[in-house]
mmCIF file of C-alpha atoms in Angstrom:
data_model
loop_
_atom_site.group_PDB
_atom_site.id
_atom_site.type_symbol
_atom_site.label_atom_id
_atom_site.label_comp_id
_atom_site.label_asym_id
_atom_site.label_seq_id
_atom_site.Cartn_x
_atom_site.Cartn_y
_atom_site.Cartn_z
ATOM 1 C CA MET A 450 -146.523 47.527 102.734
ATOM 2 C CA THR A 451 -144.696 50.930 103.471
ATOM 3 C CA ALA A 452 -145.863 54.274 102.097
ATOM 4 C CA TYR A 453 -143.314 55.883 99.808
ATOM 5 C CA SER A 454 -144.947 59.572 100.235
ATOM 6 C CA LEU A 455 -147.020 61.540 102.486
ATOM 7 C CA ASP A 456 -148.729 62.684 99.116
ATOM 8 C CA HIS A 457 -151.336 65.292 100.119
ATOM 9 C CA VAL A 458 -153.694 66.878 102.795
ATOM 10 C CA ALA A 459 -157.383 66.978 101.724
ATOM 11 C CA LEU A 460 -159.636 69.710 102.904
ATOM 12 C CA ALA A 461 -163.322 69.860 102.460
ATOM 13 C CA VAL A 462 -164.568 73.040 101.006
ATOM 14 C CA ARG A 463 -168.032 74.565 99.778
ATOM 15 C CA SER A 464 -166.232 75.298 96.521
ATOM 16 C CA TRP A 465 -162.708 75.248 94.992
ATOM 17 C CA THR A 466 -162.811 79.205 94.472
ATOM 18 C CA GLN A 467 -163.198 79.511 98.118
ATOM 19 C CA GLY A 468 -159.806 77.819 99.123
ATOM 20 C CA GLY A 469 -157.929 77.889 95.807
ATOM 21 C CA PRO A 470 -156.973 81.567 95.523
ATOM 22 C CA VAL A 471 -155.714 81.490 99.287
ATOM 23 C CA LEU A 472 -153.485 78.931 98.679
ATOM 24 C CA ALA A 473 -152.376 80.226 95.326
ATOM 25 C CA GLY A 474 -152.249 84.010 96.112
ATOM 26 C CA ARG A 475 -150.682 83.684 99.374
ATOM 27 C CA PHE A 476 -148.158 80.903 98.821
ATOM 28 C CA GLY A 477 -147.726 80.476 95.255
ATOM 29 C CA GLY A 478 -149.679 76.888 94.830
ATOM 30 C CA ARG A 479 -149.736 75.724 91.331
ATOM 31 C CA TRP A 480 -152.810 74.137 89.700
ATOM 32 C CA ARG A 481 -152.214 70.528 89.245
ATOM 33 C CA HIS A 482 -155.728 69.441 88.011
ATOM 34 C CA GLY A 483 -159.621 69.509 88.823
ATOM 35 C CA PHE A 484 -162.166 66.894 88.166
ATOM 36 C CA GLU A 485 -165.640 67.622 88.009
ATOM 37 C CA GLN A 486 -168.222 64.670 88.109
ATOM 38 C CA ALA A 487 -171.722 63.669 88.483
ATOM 39 C CA GLY A 488 -171.489 62.258 92.042
ATOM 40 C CA ALA A 489 -170.346 62.712 95.671
ATOM 41 C CA PHE A 490 -167.243 64.983 95.231
ATOM 42 C CA ASN A 491 -165.233 67.124 92.958
ATOM 43 C CA PRO A 492 -161.528 67.064 93.780
ATOM 44 C CA ALA A 493 -158.723 69.583 92.878
ATOM 45 C CA GLN A 494 -155.223 69.643 93.906
ATOM 46 C CA ILE A 495 -152.824 72.447 94.089
ATOM 47 C CA GLU A 496 -149.073 71.554 94.237
ATOM 48 C CA TYR A 497 -146.204 73.192 96.205
ATOM 49 C CA ALA A 498 -142.357 73.372 95.129
ATOM 50 C CA ASN A 499 -141.512 70.200 97.250
ATOM 51 C CA GLY A 500 -144.115 68.148 95.368
ATOM 52 C CA MET A 501 -146.606 68.125 98.562
ATOM 53 C CA ARG A 502 -150.211 68.807 97.422
ATOM 54 C CA VAL A 503 -153.231 70.274 99.077
ATOM 55 C CA GLU A 504 -156.550 68.738 97.784
ATOM 56 C CA LEU A 505 -159.750 70.622 97.744
ATOM 57 C CA LEU A 506 -162.848 68.394 97.821
ATOM 58 C CA GLN A 507 -165.860 70.289 96.880
ATOM 59 C CA PRO A 508 -169.577 68.821 96.954
ATOM 60 C CA GLY A 509 -170.576 66.969 93.972
ATOM 61 C CA SER A 510 -174.011 66.908 92.226
ATOM 62 C CA ASP A 511 -175.363 64.159 94.329
ATOM 63 C CA PRO A 512 -177.529 65.796 97.083
ATOM 64 C CA ALA A 513 -176.302 62.993 99.472
ATOM 65 C CA SER A 514 -172.680 64.223 99.010
ATOM 66 C CA PHE A 515 -170.516 63.133 101.734
ATOM 67 C CA VAL A 516 -168.606 66.192 101.661
ATOM 68 C CA ARG A 517 -171.819 68.312 102.048
ATOM 69 C CA ARG A 518 -172.725 66.126 104.936
ATOM 70 C CA PHE A 519 -169.273 66.563 106.464
ATOM 71 C CA LEU A 520 -169.406 70.483 106.363
ATOM 72 C CA ASP A 521 -173.113 70.705 107.002
ATOM 73 C CA GLY A 522 -172.675 68.573 110.179
ATOM 74 C CA THR A 523 -170.698 71.345 111.993
ATOM 75 C CA GLY A 524 -171.817 74.165 109.866
ATOM 76 C CA ALA A 525 -168.252 74.782 108.774
ATOM 77 C CA ARG A 526 -167.323 76.373 105.663
ATOM 78 C CA ALA A 527 -164.375 74.294 105.335
ATOM 79 C CA ARG A 528 -162.474 71.417 107.303
ATOM 80 C CA PRO A 529 -159.734 69.018 107.227
ATOM 81 C CA HIS A 530 -160.848 65.645 105.845
ATOM 82 C CA HIS A 531 -158.000 63.197 105.353
ATOM 83 C CA ILE A 532 -154.201 62.550 104.629
ATOM 84 C CA THR A 533 -153.289 60.469 101.840
ATOM 85 C CA PHE A 534 -150.219 58.261 101.695
ATOM 86 C CA LYS A 535 -149.085 56.879 98.337
ATOM 87 C CA VAL A 536 -148.287 53.007 98.691
ATOM 88 C CA ARG A 537 -146.549 50.537 96.210
ATOM 89 C CA ASP A 538 -148.794 47.518 97.068
ATOM 90 C CA ILE A 539 -152.277 48.292 98.420
ATOM 91 C CA ARG A 540 -153.028 44.510 99.154
ATOM 92 C CA ALA A 541 -149.827 44.410 101.259
ATOM 93 C CA SER A 542 -150.725 47.564 103.140
ATOM 94 C CA LEU A 543 -154.167 46.259 103.753
ATOM 95 C CA GLY A 544 -152.629 43.057 105.056
ATOM 96 C CA ALA A 545 -150.186 45.316 107.353
ATOM 97 C CA ALA A 546 -153.404 47.258 108.662
ATOM 98 C CA GLY A 547 -154.946 44.041 109.653
ATOM 99 C CA ALA A 548 -152.213 42.637 111.329
ATOM 100 C CA ALA A 549 -151.832 45.960 113.250
ATOM 101 C CA GLY A 550 -155.462 45.569 114.531
ATOM 102 C CA PHE A 551 -156.987 48.004 111.963
ATOM 103 C CA GLU A 552 -159.982 47.307 109.704
ATOM 104 C CA PRO A 553 -159.782 49.276 106.565
ATOM 105 C CA ILE A 554 -163.106 50.962 105.393
ATOM 106 C CA LEU A 555 -164.051 52.130 101.839
ATOM 107 C CA VAL A 556 -161.695 49.668 100.173
ATOM 108 C CA ASN A 557 -161.905 50.102 96.616
ATOM 109 C CA LEU A 558 -159.836 47.800 94.338
ATOM 110 C CA ASP A 559 -161.846 48.144 91.167
ATOM 111 C CA PHE A 560 -159.671 50.383 89.081
ATOM 112 C CA GLU A 561 -156.056 49.559 88.068
ATOM 113 C CA GLY A 562 -154.960 53.201 87.989
ATOM 114 C CA TRP A 563 -156.371 54.053 91.458
ATOM 115 C CA GLN A 564 -156.825 51.623 94.418
ATOM 116 C CA GLU A 565 -157.638 52.897 97.678
ATOM 117 C CA ALA A 566 -158.670 52.141 101.270
ATOM 118 C CA PHE A 567 -158.951 54.409 104.570
ATOM 119 C CA LEU A 568 -158.338 53.779 108.070
ATOM 120 C CA HIS A 569 -160.914 55.581 110.710
ATOM 121 C CA PRO A 570 -159.890 58.272 112.964
ATOM 122 C CA LYS A 571 -161.483 56.607 115.833
ATOM 123 C CA ASP A 572 -159.323 53.761 115.304
ATOM 124 C CA THR A 573 -156.092 55.342 114.803
ATOM 125 C CA GLY A 574 -156.463 58.097 117.450
ATOM 126 C CA LEU A 575 -155.195 60.726 114.733
ATOM 127 C CA GLY A 576 -158.573 62.543 114.671
ATOM 128 C CA PHE A 577 -158.638 62.638 110.727
ATOM 129 C CA LEU A 578 -158.849 59.895 108.095
ATOM 130 C CA VAL A 579 -156.085 58.167 106.388
ATOM 131 C CA GLN A 580 -156.274 57.119 103.056
ATOM 132 C CA MET A 581 -153.847 54.400 101.395
ATOM 133 C CA ALA A 582 -153.702 54.848 97.786
ATOM 134 C CA GLN A 583 -151.855 52.812 94.884
ATOM 135 C CA ALA A 584 -151.818 55.023 91.995
ATOM 136 C CA GLU A 585 -150.449 55.203 88.460
ATOM 137 C CA GLU A 586 -149.663 58.681 87.019
ATOM 138 C CA MET A 587 -151.605 59.220 83.771
ATOM 139 C CA PRO A 588 -149.789 60.489 80.671
ATOM 140 C CA GLU A 589 -150.724 64.042 80.184
ATOM 141 C CA GLU A 590 -151.660 63.600 76.628
ATOM 142 C CA LEU A 591 -154.275 61.108 77.934
ATOM 143 C CA ALA A 592 -155.540 63.200 80.830
ATOM 144 C CA GLY A 593 -156.400 65.788 78.771
ATOM 145 C CA ASP A 594 -158.980 63.904 76.792
ATOM 146 C CA MET A 595 -160.747 62.669 80.150
ATOM 147 C CA PRO A 596 -164.464 64.379 80.584
ATOM 148 C CA GLY A 597 -164.570 66.658 83.567
ATOM 149 C CA LEU A 598 -160.890 67.051 83.999
ATOM 150 C CA SER A 599 -159.525 70.676 83.785
ATOM 151 C CA LEU A 600 -155.599 71.292 83.605
ATOM 152 C CA THR A 601 -156.447 75.130 83.537
ATOM 153 C CA PRO A 602 -156.617 76.680 86.785
ATOM 154 C CA PRO A 603 -160.085 78.816 87.679
ATOM 155 C CA TRP A 604 -158.402 81.682 89.048
ATOM 156 C CA PRO A 605 -155.392 83.789 88.022
ATOM 157 C CA GLU A 606 -151.786 82.292 88.060
ATOM 158 C CA PRO A 607 -149.978 83.456 91.107
ATOM 159 C CA GLU A 608 -147.441 86.141 91.172
ATOM 160 C CA VAL A 609 -145.844 85.216 94.346
ATOM 161 C CA ALA A 610 -142.893 82.591 94.476
ATOM 162 C CA TRP A 611 -143.567 79.135 94.509
ATOM 163 C CA ALA A 612 -143.774 78.036 98.116
ATOM 164 C CA ALA A 613 -142.989 74.619 99.710
ATOM 165 C CA LEU A 614 -145.255 72.753 102.228
ATOM 166 C CA PRO A 615 -142.338 70.843 104.330
ATOM 167 C CA ALA A 616 -144.634 70.273 107.450
ATOM 168 C CA VAL A 617 -148.111 69.456 108.384
ATOM 169 C CA ALA A 618 -148.902 69.502 112.255
ATOM 170 C CA GLY A 619 -151.366 67.897 114.054
ATOM 171 C CA GLN A 620 -152.566 66.778 117.767
ATOM 172 C CA VAL A 621 -153.026 63.217 119.290
ATOM 173 C CA SER A 622 -154.330 61.835 122.490
ATOM 174 C CA ARG A 623 -153.281 58.204 122.313
ATOM 175 C CA TRP A 624 -149.986 57.286 121.034
ATOM 176 C CA ASP A 625 -150.152 53.691 120.844
ATOM 177 C CA PRO A 626 -152.445 53.578 117.973
ATOM 178 C CA VAL A 627 -150.764 56.396 116.278
ATOM 179 C CA ARG A 628 -147.341 54.639 116.204
ATOM 180 C CA ARG A 629 -148.931 51.340 115.108
ATOM 181 C CA VAL A 630 -150.519 52.923 111.766
ATOM 182 C CA LEU A 631 -147.931 55.468 111.061
ATOM 183 C CA ARG A 632 -144.849 53.227 111.687
ATOM 184 C CA ASP A 633 -145.993 49.591 111.605
ATOM 185 C CA VAL A 634 -148.489 49.985 108.803
ATOM 186 C CA LEU A 635 -147.078 53.074 106.670
ATOM 187 C CA GLY A 636 -143.250 52.786 107.268
ATOM 188 C CA GLY A 637 -142.904 56.249 108.692
ATOM 189 C CA ALA A 638 -139.496 56.999 110.468
ATOM 190 C CA GLU A 639 -140.233 58.457 113.852
ATOM 191 C CA THR A 640 -137.898 60.980 115.338
ATOM 192 C CA PRO A 641 -138.921 62.361 119.092
ATOM 193 C CA LEU A 642 -138.328 66.243 119.081
ATOM 194 C CA GLU A 643 -139.492 66.844 122.796
ATOM 195 C CA PRO A 644 -141.574 65.130 125.133
ATOM 196 C CA GLY A 645 -144.999 64.535 123.670
ATOM 197 C CA ILE A 646 -143.732 65.676 120.249
ATOM 198 C CA SER A 647 -142.532 63.427 117.339
ATOM 199 C CA ARG A 648 -141.952 63.700 113.623
ATOM 200 C CA PHE A 649 -142.779 61.174 111.328
ATOM 201 C CA THR A 650 -141.176 61.328 107.779
ATOM 202 C CA TRP A 651 -141.280 59.487 104.460
ATOM 203 C CA PRO A 652 -139.047 59.506 101.421
ATOM 204 C CA SER A 653 -141.025 62.133 99.835
ATOM 205 C CA GLY A 654 -143.882 64.622 100.744
ATOM 206 C CA ALA A 655 -144.183 66.681 103.812
ATOM 207 C CA ASP A 656 -143.209 65.669 107.532
ATOM 208 C CA LEU A 657 -146.012 65.045 109.847
ATOM 209 C CA VAL A 658 -145.358 66.750 113.354
ATOM 210 C CA LEU A 659 -147.617 65.447 116.180
ATOM 211 C CA ALA A 660 -148.018 66.712 119.765
ATOM 212 C CA THR A 661 -149.916 65.418 122.623
ATOM 213 C CA GLY A 662 -153.144 67.429 122.822
ATOM 214 C CA GLU A 663 -156.722 66.942 124.050
ATOM 215 C CA GLU A 664 -158.393 67.699 120.600
ATOM 216 C CA PRO A 665 -157.007 64.950 118.002
ATOM 217 C CA GLY A 666 -156.848 66.333 114.469
ATOM 218 C CA LEU A 667 -154.915 68.428 111.910
ATOM 219 C CA ARG A 668 -153.808 71.733 113.178
ATOM 220 C CA ALA A 669 -151.763 73.525 110.815
ATOM 221 C CA LEU A 670 -150.145 73.492 107.263
ATOM 222 C CA ALA A 671 -146.509 74.915 107.419
ATOM 223 C CA PHE A 672 -145.360 76.641 104.358
ATOM 224 C CA ARG A 673 -142.131 78.227 103.422
ATOM 225 C CA GLY A 674 -142.849 80.969 100.944
ATOM 226 C CA ASP A 675 -139.102 80.802 100.155
ATOM 227 C CA GLY A 676 -139.472 77.333 98.718
ATOM 228 C CA ALA A 677 -137.157 75.736 101.313
ATOM 229 C CA VAL A 678 -137.913 72.491 102.767
ATOM 230 C CA SER A 679 -136.135 72.996 106.391
ATOM 231 C CA TRP A 680 -138.098 74.107 109.344
ATOM 232 C CA GLU A 681 -137.841 74.743 113.093
ATOM 233 C CA LEU A 682 -140.030 73.020 115.661
ATOM 234 C CA ALA A 683 -140.918 76.329 117.406
ATOM 235 C CA ASP A 684 -142.060 77.825 114.126
ATOM 236 C CA VAL A 685 -144.343 74.780 113.531
ATOM 237 C CA LEU A 686 -145.885 74.740 116.831
ATOM 238 C CA ARG A 687 -146.485 78.341 116.746
ATOM 239 C CA ALA A 688 -148.397 77.839 113.540
ATOM 240 C CA ALA A 689 -150.391 75.042 115.384
ATOM 241 C CA GLU A 690 -151.350 76.952 118.796
ATOM 242 C CA GLN A 691 -151.109 80.665 117.732
ATOM 243 C CA GLU A 692 -152.336 80.987 114.200
ATOM 244 C CA GLN A 693 -155.995 82.065 113.397
ATOM 245 C CA ILE A 694 -157.979 79.377 111.357
ATOM 246 C CA VAL A 695 -158.178 80.435 107.614
ATOM 247 C CA PRO A 696 -162.069 80.243 107.129
ATOM 248 C CA GLU A 697 -161.574 79.539 103.426
ATOM 249 C CA LEU A 698 -159.699 76.298 104.284
ATOM 250 C CA GLY A 699 -160.514 75.453 107.908
ATOM 251 C CA ILE A 700 -157.059 74.994 109.167
ATOM 252 C CA ARG A 701 -154.431 77.095 110.402
ATOM 253 C CA VAL A 702 -151.484 78.257 107.755
ATOM 254 C CA ALA A 703 -148.055 79.914 108.362
ATOM 255 C CA ASP A 704 -145.077 81.021 106.442
ATOM 256 C CA LEU A 705 -142.055 79.484 108.476
ATOM 257 C CA ALA A 706 -139.661 81.924 106.549
ATOM 258 C CA ALA A 707 -141.693 84.718 107.569
ATOM 259 C CA GLN A 708 -142.205 83.894 111.285
ATOM 260 C CA ARG A 709 -138.335 83.346 111.461
ATOM 261 C CA VAL A 710 -137.636 86.636 109.985
ATOM 262 C CA ALA A 711 -140.247 88.414 112.228
ATOM 263 C CA GLY A 712 -138.773 86.424 115.174
#
């Protein structure tokens, strides 16, 4: 019933070419794949040195695309949408969610290679959707034959070093549901860092650093341009509180190694 990875953070964007060059050119993110389809959304993923990914959700051809509605509702150019946790047994995770008092939404178990469910931010207190996904990696020789799948980046390969994405920062206003979903349902290990601040970790992917705040939600992506995965709390908090939101991504970003040198 536990997650084995905080796999990726998904950002809703008007187009891949809006956010992708920032993630690649500033932090050396490597294009993993993109998928264009006739429907609600087109996903693309950019990968970092520690295996953590950022997913860009572009509106699909459907005029009722949920990505378009999500962005148009606030007039935003880009906004954080969800965090995805990989689980080994989606049905066990659904049972754990129910036992913890959560009612999963958008449950889809129809496809063996990708089964998913979401937990609503109003229920979890996190301020963003939580996706639980059981997935099988598709062999590259088969993936290349999928219609709409692109393994070639739509922008130049980055010339900067391949960064790591060791921490994601956010705010919460209610700790009880947050702990129930992250610890009891997803099996995250909590480490209190300071009063009102905790780190949640899984065997792979980024750490999730949460602090008490009035506006629940994702606050920052904390990179290390030197590829290392260590981080200092002061740097992560500075990123979440003082960095400017990057319009192309709708979230704050910071290079922790650069901050440490500057400090």
